[in-house]
Tab-separated table of C-alpha atoms in Angstrom:
chain	number	residue	atom	x	y	z
K	759	MET	CA	113.374	74.502	86.388
K	760	LEU	CA	113.554	77.308	88.947
K	761	LEU	CA	111.005	77.340	91.737
K	762	SER	CA	108.724	74.399	91.213
K	763	PRO	CA	105.218	75.402	92.322
K	764	SER	CA	104.564	72.016	93.891
K	765	SER	CA	104.644	73.379	97.408
K	766	TRP	CA	102.509	76.473	96.998
K	767	PRO	CA	98.781	76.782	96.317
K	768	ARG	CA	97.335	76.971	92.836
K	769	TYR	CA	94.173	78.809	93.868
K	770	ARG	CA	93.690	82.540	93.615
K	771	MET	CA	93.391	84.401	96.871
K	772	VAL	CA	90.880	86.810	95.407
K	773	ALA	CA	88.122	85.003	93.625
K	774	PRO	CA	84.339	85.071	93.517
K	775	PHE	CA	83.042	83.236	96.561
K	776	ASP	CA	82.201	79.625	95.833
K	777	GLN	CA	78.640	79.084	96.979
K	778	GLU	CA	79.111	75.336	96.807
K	779	SER	CA	81.466	75.542	99.789
K	780	LEU	CA	78.827	77.118	102.011
K	781	PRO	CA	76.715	74.993	104.351
K	782	GLN	CA	72.989	75.013	103.699
K	783	SER	CA	72.552	76.787	106.993
K	784	ILE	CA	75.188	78.598	108.965
K	785	GLY	CA	74.166	76.600	112.023
K	786	ASP	CA	74.183	73.244	110.223
K	787	VAL	CA	76.935	70.687	110.471
K	788	TRP	CA	79.559	71.364	107.832
K	789	SER	CA	82.972	70.197	106.764
K	790	PRO	CA	85.676	72.824	107.230
K	791	LEU	CA	87.352	74.205	104.143
K	792	THR	CA	90.786	72.708	103.585
K	793	LEU	CA	93.921	74.242	102.241
K	794	SER	CA	95.162	73.169	98.841
K	795	ASN	CA	98.546	72.251	100.239
K	796	PRO	CA	98.455	70.024	103.331
K	797	ALA	CA	102.091	70.830	104.074
K	798	GLN	CA	101.183	74.458	104.584
K	799	GLU	CA	97.969	73.779	106.512
K	800	VAL	CA	97.937	75.304	109.956
K	801	THR	CA	95.110	74.408	112.257
K	802	ILE	CA	93.426	77.230	114.079
K	803	ARG	CA	91.348	75.008	116.326
K	804	GLN	CA	93.651	74.892	119.294
K	805	SER	CA	92.762	74.695	122.946
K	806	SER	CA	92.945	77.862	124.970
K	807	GLN	CA	96.552	78.788	125.489
K	808	THR	CA	98.404	81.495	127.326
K	809	SER	CA	101.666	83.140	126.343
K	810	ALA	CA	103.755	83.743	129.429
K	811	ASN	CA	105.488	86.685	127.849
K	812	ILE	CA	102.496	88.293	126.200
K	813	GLY	CA	99.637	87.495	128.501
K	814	LEU	CA	97.189	86.902	125.659
K	815	VAL	CA	94.667	84.112	126.113
K	816	GLU	CA	92.594	82.536	123.402
K	817	ALA	CA	89.078	82.320	124.763
K	818	PRO	CA	85.859	81.160	123.177
K	819	VAL	CA	84.184	83.954	121.263
K	820	ASN	CA	80.512	84.347	122.123
K	821	ALA	CA	79.292	87.105	119.847
K	822	HIS	CA	75.619	87.351	118.937
K	823	VAL	CA	75.459	85.722	115.549
K	824	SER	CA	72.846	83.933	113.505
K	825	SER	CA	72.196	81.165	116.060
K	826	SER	CA	71.187	81.556	119.692
K	827	HIS	CA	72.694	78.213	120.688
K	828	ASP	CA	76.263	78.051	121.929
K	829	ILE	CA	77.153	75.086	119.709
K	830	ALA	CA	75.837	76.795	116.602
K	831	ALA	CA	77.611	80.019	117.579
K	832	SER	CA	80.873	78.138	118.005
K	833	MET	CA	80.397	76.566	114.581
K	834	ASP	CA	79.731	80.012	113.128
K	835	ASN	CA	83.006	81.219	114.615
K	836	GLU	CA	85.005	78.354	113.139
K	837	TYR	CA	83.192	78.792	109.843
K	838	LEU	CA	84.203	82.461	109.718
K	839	LEU	CA	87.825	81.655	110.523
K	840	ASP	CA	88.056	79.020	107.814
K	841	SER	CA	86.172	81.210	105.329
K	842	PHE	CA	88.656	84.015	105.946
K	843	LEU	CA	91.646	81.795	105.225
K	844	GLN	CA	90.036	80.200	102.186
K	845	ASN	CA	88.169	83.072	100.541
K	846	PHE	CA	87.986	86.336	102.428
K	847	MET	CA	91.469	87.667	103.121
K	848	PRO	CA	91.614	91.417	102.375
K	849	PRO	CA	91.688	91.987	98.599
K	850	ILE	CA	94.377	94.664	98.958
K	851	LEU	CA	96.850	91.840	99.672
K	852	ALA	CA	96.097	90.046	96.412
K	853	THR	CA	98.949	91.619	94.467
K	854	VAL	CA	101.559	91.677	97.227
K	855	GLU	CA	101.115	88.239	98.804
K	856	ILE	CA	101.422	85.981	95.773
K	857	GLY	CA	102.894	82.620	94.855
K	858	PRO	CA	104.425	80.750	97.797
K	859	LYS	CA	103.979	83.825	100.008
K	860	LEU	CA	100.226	83.236	100.059
K	861	ALA	CA	100.632	80.015	102.008
K	862	THR	CA	102.726	81.705	104.689
K	863	THR	CA	100.284	84.626	104.795
K	864	ARG	CA	97.514	82.208	105.645
K	865	SER	CA	99.753	80.482	108.179
K	866	LEU	CA	100.534	83.841	109.777
K	867	PHE	CA	96.865	84.752	110.206
K	868	ALA	CA	96.025	81.259	111.485
K	869	SER	CA	98.861	81.327	114.013
K	870	MET	CA	97.996	84.801	115.306
K	871	SER	CA	94.300	83.879	115.542
K	872	ALA	CA	95.205	80.895	117.714
K	873	LYS	CA	97.358	82.971	120.068
K	874	SER	CA	95.472	86.269	120.313
K	875	SER	CA	91.750	86.610	120.947
K	876	MET	CA	91.668	90.161	119.554
K	877	VAL	CA	93.215	89.005	116.265
K	878	ARG	CA	90.777	86.102	116.191
K	879	LEU	CA	87.846	88.492	116.675
K	880	ALA	CA	89.167	90.880	114.019
K	881	VAL	CA	89.536	87.997	111.559
K	882	MET	CA	85.953	86.903	112.210
K	883	ALA	CA	84.710	90.492	111.904
K	884	PHE	CA	86.296	90.946	108.500
K	885	SER	CA	85.179	87.505	107.353
K	886	ALA	CA	81.578	88.208	108.399
K	887	PHE	CA	81.711	91.568	106.636
K	888	GLN	CA	82.918	89.962	103.403
K	889	LEU	CA	80.365	87.160	103.747
K	890	SER	CA	77.544	89.695	103.982
K	891	ARG	CA	78.676	91.196	100.678
K	892	SER	CA	79.188	87.925	98.871
K	893	GLN	CA	76.559	86.302	96.695
K	894	SER	CA	76.230	83.348	99.046
K	895	GLY	CA	72.917	84.410	100.542
K	896	LYS	CA	74.391	83.766	103.998
K	897	TYR	CA	74.710	86.408	106.673
K	898	ILE	CA	76.451	86.735	110.028
K	899	GLU	CA	76.462	90.164	111.667
K	900	TYR	CA	80.029	91.491	111.702
K	901	GLN	CA	79.557	94.401	114.117
K	902	PRO	CA	79.607	92.366	117.376
K	903	PHE	CA	82.928	90.807	116.395
K	904	TYR	CA	84.282	94.206	115.346
K	905	ASP	CA	83.199	95.835	118.617
K	906	ARG	CA	84.769	93.131	120.765
K	907	ALA	CA	88.021	93.177	118.798
K	908	SER	CA	88.178	96.957	119.072
K	909	GLN	CA	87.448	96.836	122.806
K	910	GLU	CA	90.136	94.215	123.431
K	911	LEU	CA	92.599	96.284	121.419
K	912	ARG	CA	91.880	99.445	123.432
K	913	THR	CA	92.058	97.554	126.712
K	914	ALA	CA	95.360	95.926	125.782
K	915	LEU	CA	96.807	99.268	124.703
K	916	ALA	CA	95.669	100.901	127.931
K	917	THR	CA	97.001	98.173	130.216
K	918	GLY	CA	100.230	97.498	128.341
K	919	THR	CA	101.876	100.673	129.540
K	920	SER	CA	105.477	99.521	129.471
K	921	ALA	CA	107.407	99.609	126.216
K	922	GLY	CA	108.470	96.000	126.734
K	923	ILE	CA	104.922	94.681	126.988
K	924	ARG	CA	103.803	96.645	123.955
K	925	ARG	CA	106.803	95.454	121.959
K	926	ASN	CA	105.980	91.828	122.715
K	927	GLU	CA	102.384	92.338	121.609
K	928	LEU	CA	103.157	94.519	118.575
K	929	GLU	CA	102.449	91.780	116.033
K	930	TYR	CA	98.935	91.267	117.432
K	931	PHE	CA	98.237	94.977	117.715
K	932	LEU	CA	99.215	95.552	114.081
K	933	ALA	CA	97.230	92.589	112.757
K	934	THR	CA	94.115	93.704	114.618
K	935	ILE	CA	94.491	97.309	113.484
K	936	PHE	CA	95.036	96.207	109.888
K	937	LEU	CA	91.848	94.139	109.756
K	938	LEU	CA	89.699	96.671	111.613
K	939	THR	CA	90.953	99.459	109.350
K	940	CYS	CA	90.112	97.411	106.258
K	941	ALA	CA	86.553	97.086	107.539
K	942	ASP	CA	86.424	100.785	108.476
K	943	LEU	CA	87.462	101.911	105.012
K	944	LEU	CA	85.073	99.561	103.253
K	945	THR	CA	82.167	100.722	105.425
K	946	GLU	CA	83.158	104.407	105.123
K	947	LYS	CA	83.895	104.771	108.850
K	948	LEU	CA	86.726	107.111	108.039
K	949	PRO	CA	87.319	108.731	111.455
K	950	GLN	CA	87.813	105.271	112.960
K	951	ALA	CA	90.106	104.251	110.103
K	952	HIS	CA	92.277	107.343	110.442
K	953	GLY	CA	92.385	106.885	114.215
K	954	ASN	CA	93.504	103.277	113.842
K	955	LEU	CA	96.214	104.219	111.347
K	956	LYS	CA	97.495	106.909	113.700
K	957	GLU	CA	97.530	104.398	116.566
K	958	ALA	CA	99.550	101.956	114.464
K	959	PHE	CA	102.030	104.671	113.534
K	960	HIS	CA	102.593	105.649	117.161
K	961	LEU	CA	102.932	102.012	118.205
K	962	ILE	CA	105.612	101.389	115.608
K	963	HIS	CA	107.600	104.489	116.465
K	964	SER	CA	107.457	103.847	120.207
K	965	SER	CA	108.441	100.193	119.961
K	966	GLY	CA	112.084	100.687	120.855
K	967	ASN	CA	115.279	100.091	118.934
K	968	ASP	CA	115.022	96.346	118.409
K	969	PRO	CA	114.671	95.359	114.740
K	970	PHE	CA	111.214	94.376	113.605
K	971	THR	CA	110.457	90.694	113.187
K	972	ALA	CA	109.550	89.238	109.800
K	973	ALA	CA	105.861	89.198	110.713
K	974	GLU	CA	105.930	92.787	111.995
K	975	THR	CA	107.669	94.041	108.864
K	976	ARG	CA	105.090	92.285	106.732
K	977	LEU	CA	102.198	93.787	108.694
K	978	ILE	CA	103.711	97.275	108.517
K	979	SER	CA	103.945	97.006	104.736
K	980	TRP	CA	100.253	96.078	104.574
K	981	ILE	CA	99.240	99.001	106.772
K	982	ARG	CA	101.221	101.348	104.523
K	983	LEU	CA	99.116	100.170	101.582
K	984	LEU	CA	95.948	100.986	103.507
K	985	ASP	CA	97.313	104.396	104.466
K	986	ALA	CA	98.088	105.196	100.837
K	987	ARG	CA	94.600	104.290	99.700
K	988	ALA	CA	93.007	106.165	102.592
K	989	VAL	CA	94.904	109.409	102.094
K	990	SER	CA	94.369	109.565	98.326
K	991	THR	CA	90.569	109.633	98.335
K	992	ALA	CA	89.471	109.719	101.949
K	993	GLY	CA	91.677	112.312	103.597
K	994	GLY	CA	93.839	111.407	106.547
K	995	GLU	CA	97.382	112.327	107.408
K	996	GLY	CA	99.326	109.710	105.469
K	997	LEU	CA	101.716	109.276	108.369
K	998	PHE	CA	103.212	106.068	106.994
K	999	LEU	CA	103.827	107.671	103.624
K	1000	THR	CA	106.227	110.342	104.827
K	1001	ASP	CA	108.613	107.849	106.389
K	1002	ASP	CA	110.750	106.239	103.700
K	1003	ASP	CA	113.460	104.785	105.882
K	1004	ALA	CA	114.518	101.211	106.492
K	1005	THR	CA	112.181	100.791	109.457
K	1006	LEU	CA	109.111	100.816	107.202
K	1007	ILE	CA	110.461	99.581	103.868
K	1008	ALA	CA	112.798	96.623	103.989
K	1009	SER	CA	115.570	96.989	101.426
K	1010	SER	CA	116.126	93.246	101.175
K	1011	PRO	CA	113.795	90.243	101.213
K	1012	VAL	CA	112.298	89.614	104.617
K	1013	PRO	CA	112.665	86.001	105.693
K	1014	THR	CA	109.254	84.513	106.326
K	1015	GLN	CA	108.524	81.865	108.873
K	1016	VAL	CA	107.683	78.758	106.893
K	1017	ASP	CA	105.856	75.978	108.704
K	1018	PRO	CA	108.608	73.485	109.636
K	1019	SER	CA	106.410	70.615	108.431
K	1020	ALA	CA	106.511	72.055	104.915
K	1021	GLY	CA	110.068	70.853	104.432
K	1022	LEU	CA	113.356	72.260	103.213
K	1023	ASP	CA	112.273	72.519	99.565
K	1024	THR	CA	109.416	74.851	100.448
K	1025	GLU	CA	111.711	77.097	102.479
K	1026	ILE	CA	114.282	77.291	99.676
K	1027	GLU	CA	111.613	77.972	97.061
K	1028	GLU	CA	110.179	80.861	99.055
K	1029	ILE	CA	113.635	82.358	99.562
K	1030	LEU	CA	114.317	82.164	95.827
K	1031	PHE	CA	110.913	83.612	95.087
K	1032	ASP	CA	111.605	86.569	97.389
K	1033	VAL	CA	114.900	87.278	95.640
K	1034	LEU	CA	113.038	87.719	92.345
K	1035	TYR	CA	109.864	89.301	93.636
K	1036	HIS	CA	110.978	91.561	96.484
K	1037	PRO	CA	112.551	94.350	94.361
K	1038	GLY	CA	109.183	94.822	92.664
K	1039	LEU	CA	107.422	94.999	96.006
K	1040	ILE	CA	109.883	97.637	97.224
K	1041	PHE	CA	109.205	99.648	94.051
K	1042	TYR	CA	105.475	99.430	94.765
K	1043	GLN	CA	105.933	100.477	98.398
K	1044	LYS	CA	107.923	103.518	97.278
K	1045	VAL	CA	105.180	104.417	94.809
K	1046	GLN	CA	102.787	104.484	97.778
K	1047	SER	CA	104.985	107.102	99.453
K	1048	PHE	CA	104.324	109.426	96.523
K	1049	VAL	CA	100.582	109.031	97.032
K	1050	GLY	CA	101.015	110.633	100.442
K	1051	ARG	CA	103.292	113.387	99.189
K	1052	ILE	CA	100.869	114.310	96.412
K	1053	ALA	CA	97.819	114.207	98.690
K	1054	ASN	CA	99.527	116.591	101.102
K	1055	ILE	CA	99.412	119.381	98.506
K	1056	ASP	CA	95.759	118.930	97.564
K	1057	PRO	CA	93.142	121.435	98.829
K	1058	TRP	CA	91.959	118.958	101.467
K	1059	HIS	CA	95.338	118.947	103.207
K	1060	ARG	CA	96.615	122.529	102.801
K	1061	SER	CA	95.556	126.020	101.779
K	1062	ARG	CA	95.299	126.647	98.046
K	1063	GLY	CA	94.250	129.484	95.775
K	1064	THR	CA	96.553	132.386	96.550
K	1065	VAL	CA	99.602	133.256	94.466
K	1066	SER	CA	101.813	132.306	97.387
K	1067	ASP	CA	100.027	128.974	97.848
K	1068	GLU	CA	100.207	127.998	94.201
K	1069	THR	CA	103.850	129.034	93.880
K	1070	GLU	CA	104.724	126.835	96.835
K	1071	VAL	CA	102.623	123.943	95.524
K	1072	MET	CA	104.287	124.064	92.110
K	1073	ALA	CA	107.728	124.023	93.707
K	1074	ILE	CA	106.772	120.966	95.766
K	1075	ALA	CA	105.210	119.334	92.710
K	1076	ALA	CA	108.392	119.864	90.694
K	1077	SER	CA	110.360	118.089	93.411
K	1078	ILE	CA	107.852	115.220	93.484
K	1079	SER	CA	107.990	114.918	89.700
K	1080	SER	CA	111.777	114.770	89.757
K	1081	ASP	CA	111.719	112.069	92.429
K	1082	LEU	CA	109.122	110.073	90.488
K	1083	HIS	CA	111.354	110.050	87.439
K	1084	SER	CA	114.291	108.999	89.601
K	1085	LEU	CA	112.244	106.124	91.004
K	1086	TYR	CA	111.429	104.920	87.500
K	1087	GLY	CA	115.133	104.804	86.768
K	1088	GLN	CA	115.549	102.592	89.847
K	1089	ARG	CA	112.854	100.079	88.843
K	1090	PRO	CA	113.838	96.401	89.165
K	1091	THR	CA	115.856	95.013	86.280
K	1092	LEU	CA	113.348	92.181	85.931
K	1093	MET	CA	110.363	94.533	85.645
K	1094	ASP	CA	110.702	95.432	81.963
K	1095	HIS	CA	110.924	91.755	80.989
K	1096	ALA	CA	107.960	90.859	83.199
K	1097	VAL	CA	105.799	93.734	81.945
K	1098	ALA	CA	106.567	92.816	78.335
K	1099	GLY	CA	105.448	89.246	79.005
K	1100	ASN	CA	108.887	87.782	78.375
K	1101	LEU	CA	108.939	85.621	81.511
K	1102	THR	CA	107.989	82.109	80.443
K	1103	GLU	CA	108.313	78.502	81.527
K	1104	LYS	CA	111.770	78.511	79.990
K	1105	HIS	CA	112.908	80.759	82.821
K	1106	LEU	CA	110.597	80.080	85.762
K	1107	ALA	CA	108.119	77.525	87.033
K	1108	LYS	CA	104.817	77.460	85.167
K	1109	ASN	CA	102.712	79.208	87.808
K	1110	LEU	CA	105.400	81.617	88.944
K	1111	ALA	CA	106.003	83.590	85.752
K	1112	PRO	CA	102.352	84.745	85.410
K	1113	ALA	CA	102.231	85.705	89.106
K	1114	ILE	CA	105.302	87.945	88.878
K	1115	THR	CA	104.182	89.345	85.505
K	1116	ARG	CA	100.746	90.257	86.855
K	1117	SER	CA	102.141	91.887	89.999
K	1118	PHE	CA	104.857	93.875	88.228
K	1119	ARG	CA	102.332	95.171	85.693
K	1120	THR	CA	100.067	96.265	88.541
K	1121	TYR	CA	102.937	98.003	90.337
K	1122	LEU	CA	103.966	99.877	87.197
K	1123	ALA	CA	100.371	100.929	86.493
K	1124	ASN	CA	100.210	102.424	89.985
K	1125	TYR	CA	103.443	104.297	89.263
K	1126	TYR	CA	101.906	105.870	86.167
K	1127	ALA	CA	98.756	106.688	88.155
K	1128	SER	CA	100.921	108.849	90.431
K	1129	LEU	CA	101.960	110.997	87.455
K	1130	ILE	CA	98.307	111.628	86.584
K	1131	HIS	CA	97.426	112.192	90.236
K	1132	LEU	CA	100.212	114.768	90.572
K	1133	HIS	CA	99.047	116.699	87.516
K	1134	ARG	CA	95.409	116.758	88.631
K	1135	VAL	CA	96.383	118.040	92.078
K	1136	ALA	CA	99.151	120.525	91.254
K	1137	TYR	CA	98.382	121.606	87.701
K	1138	LYS	CA	94.611	121.252	87.610
K	1139	SER	CA	93.992	124.004	85.053
K	1140	PHE	CA	96.896	123.150	82.736
K	1141	PRO	CA	96.773	120.925	79.628
K	1142	ARG	CA	98.093	117.398	79.806
K	1143	THR	CA	101.854	117.177	79.730
K	1144	ASN	CA	103.869	114.517	77.955
K	1145	ASP	CA	104.157	112.735	81.300
K	1146	VAL	CA	100.379	112.547	81.620
K	1147	GLN	CA	99.863	111.446	78.024
K	1148	ASN	CA	102.513	108.778	78.466
K	1149	ALA	CA	100.952	107.636	81.745
K	1150	ILE	CA	97.505	107.319	80.147
K	1151	ALA	CA	98.903	105.278	77.269
K	1152	ASN	CA	100.820	102.963	79.585
K	1153	ILE	CA	97.959	102.327	82.018
K	1154	LYS	CA	95.783	101.517	79.005
K	1155	ARG	CA	98.426	99.156	77.619
K	1156	LEU	CA	99.030	97.413	80.939
K	1157	SER	CA	95.307	97.060	81.671
K	1158	HIS	CA	94.618	95.450	78.316
K	1159	LEU	CA	97.587	93.115	78.719
K	1160	MET	CA	96.204	91.934	82.049
K	1161	GLU	CA	92.713	91.568	80.607
K	1162	GLU	CA	94.113	89.174	78.001
K	1163	SER	CA	95.242	86.758	80.713
K	1164	ASP	CA	92.951	84.084	82.107
K	1165	GLU	CA	92.525	85.874	85.437
K	1166	SER	CA	90.344	88.845	86.327
K	1167	LEU	CA	91.947	92.247	86.734
K	1168	PRO	CA	93.628	92.711	90.133
K	1169	VAL	CA	91.842	94.881	92.671
K	1170	ASN	CA	94.985	97.024	93.046
K	1171	LEU	CA	94.382	98.237	89.494
K	1172	LEU	CA	91.308	100.157	90.674
K	1173	TRP	CA	93.257	103.341	91.427
K	1174	PRO	CA	95.098	103.442	88.069
K	1175	LEU	CA	91.793	102.831	86.263
K	1176	LEU	CA	90.198	105.737	88.130
K	1177	MET	CA	93.081	108.077	87.304
K	1178	TRP	CA	93.096	107.011	83.648
K	1179	GLY	CA	89.321	107.324	83.399
K	1180	ALA	CA	89.369	110.839	84.829
K	1181	GLU	CA	91.644	111.947	81.970
K	1182	GLU	CA	90.271	109.821	79.116
K	1183	ASP	CA	88.246	111.531	76.358
K	1184	ASN	CA	87.602	108.604	74.027
K	1185	PRO	CA	84.031	107.253	74.538
K	1186	GLU	CA	85.000	103.657	73.770
K	1187	ASP	CA	87.905	103.723	76.204
K	1188	ARG	CA	85.668	105.294	78.836
K	1189	GLN	CA	83.159	102.472	78.486
K	1190	TRP	CA	85.928	99.884	78.696
K	1191	ILE	CA	87.237	101.459	81.908
K	1192	LEU	CA	83.794	101.588	83.523
K	1193	LYS	CA	83.119	97.973	82.595
K	1194	ALA	CA	86.517	96.921	83.947
K	1195	ILE	CA	85.915	98.703	87.258
K	1196	ARG	CA	82.440	97.238	87.672
K	1197	GLY	CA	83.898	93.830	86.873
K	1198	LEU	CA	85.923	94.095	90.080
K	1199	GLU	CA	82.801	94.201	92.239
K	1200	THR	CA	83.224	90.569	93.298
K	1201	VAL	CA	86.568	91.399	94.929
K	1202	ALA	CA	86.214	95.119	95.721
K	1203	THR	CA	83.066	96.094	97.560
K	1204	ASN	CA	83.246	99.730	96.432
K	1205	ALA	CA	83.938	99.007	92.754
K	1206	LYS	CA	80.391	99.883	91.674
K	1207	PHE	CA	80.513	103.146	93.587
K	1208	THR	CA	83.909	103.925	92.054
K	1209	ALA	CA	82.499	103.420	88.558
K	1210	ASP	CA	79.450	105.570	89.334
K	1211	LEU	CA	81.699	108.261	90.775
K	1212	LEU	CA	83.948	108.204	87.719
K	1213	GLU	CA	80.930	108.630	85.449
K	1214	GLU	CA	79.878	111.674	87.451
K	1215	VAL	CA	83.411	113.121	87.313
K	1216	GLN	CA	83.473	112.668	83.538
K	1217	HIS	CA	80.014	114.219	83.205
K	1218	ARG	CA	80.985	117.313	85.194
K	1219	GLN	CA	84.298	117.725	83.391
K	1220	ASP	CA	82.556	117.438	80.024
K	1221	GLY	CA	80.101	120.125	81.084
K	1222	THR	CA	82.632	122.602	82.441
K	1223	HIS	CA	85.583	121.704	80.174
K	1224	GLN	CA	87.850	121.676	83.200
K	1225	ARG	CA	88.996	119.154	85.773
K	1226	VAL	CA	86.997	118.602	88.934
K	1227	ASP	CA	88.227	117.314	92.282
K	1228	ILE	CA	87.332	113.637	92.645
K	1229	ARG	CA	87.039	113.746	96.407
K	1230	GLY	CA	84.789	116.789	96.197
K	1231	VAL	CA	82.543	115.005	93.712
K	1232	SER	CA	82.348	111.951	95.960
K	1233	GLN	CA	81.172	114.174	98.805
K	1234	ASP	CA	78.527	115.829	96.624
K	1235	PHE	CA	77.580	112.620	94.887
K	1236	ALA	CA	77.282	110.245	97.836
K	1237	VAL	CA	77.430	112.537	100.874
K	1238	SER	CA	80.486	110.583	101.969
K	1239	HIS	CA	84.115	109.902	101.213
K	1240	PHE	CA	85.492	106.496	100.429
K	1241	ALA	CA	88.797	104.732	100.046
K	1242	ILE	CA	89.810	102.574	97.117
K	1243	ILE	CA	91.258	99.381	98.594
């Protein structure tokens, strides 16, 4: 049997928050949440330590939280850290950090939190934000943690003037920016989100010629996902999405740093997993690049309306369409088998086949969403092409296949569902889409708003018998923009 799942967790990273795991009071004594796999467990309760090369010191975090007593505040901090690792990691990672990679993702966050106070603060900020939106009935104010993390980030960037210092701290900068940007997008603080993404882009491109470490490459790939979601519905420059070279998209599996205590079997299993899974992840990352290219020809990013404008846009769109079709021809050889549900226990370990199947279906659905997105941006007034009809049919097929599994739909299916719903005419299919989107509310804080927005888009299109701009409707409908992450 290939890749026994014995050494990687059986829980889902994105799941409704378990109220039973919460203490009766945030300030009460509680037992910390434990990882499913002791071999992968990494403690984050370490004494203050200083890195001679980096100059980062882990210090106690004294934000104003639910308790005024230092002991209770310290317990709140540890509670938030453990809650993040157990329940509240960003949902956007759910479909890219799967199987044995989830354990090393948690180890990475735990290790960085122990070494960098700004990462630790950013982790607690995001955890508190997610806690406030859970159904636990518990609340810790996230803003003080966010403000301190942001301040430490700015101070570190301002004082680390030399390229060498910044290069040594890059991993911590990127992790902090990633978490703060997640919170910015979910709270509709779009100027801050776009500013953070721009800062990350400049950091990466001024980091020198040394190759990126495994952790840095991983963090860059996560930030690219955020950039794609931000530019598609919330504006922004999409800086990460115009750079398709080897510095931002690794062409081969990136070796991850497995906890030495996990043993040789765990390391081998993760390497084998990457060999199978990584081509699909690269396909997905390349799909995200098209999100940026398409957004750059929408009326929010360039002039539209004149004959000259539309002629230029159609020429660009034709090039994008050609490249999209080329990308489909380069899809991983395993993808068709995975999407069709042909991966079984005969070929892979019991828990591995469903994980790869689910992820590859999500990646392909996002590919088809790009075809619909392109048509709505470049050919708004034209009837649906065969590409669009085919994309609608395939997103529908893939969504229903995933619904038939035991797990809830992945949060990264939100964008394909929105694109499909904006083009769907059948009332029954429309209701299914809206129900599916609202069903993601436990893992995507803006799922309800997305469903409400889609209903308004459908209503306006039905009334005018022509397509409407989704971002424009969101501005009219909610007096704000939002990002689907």
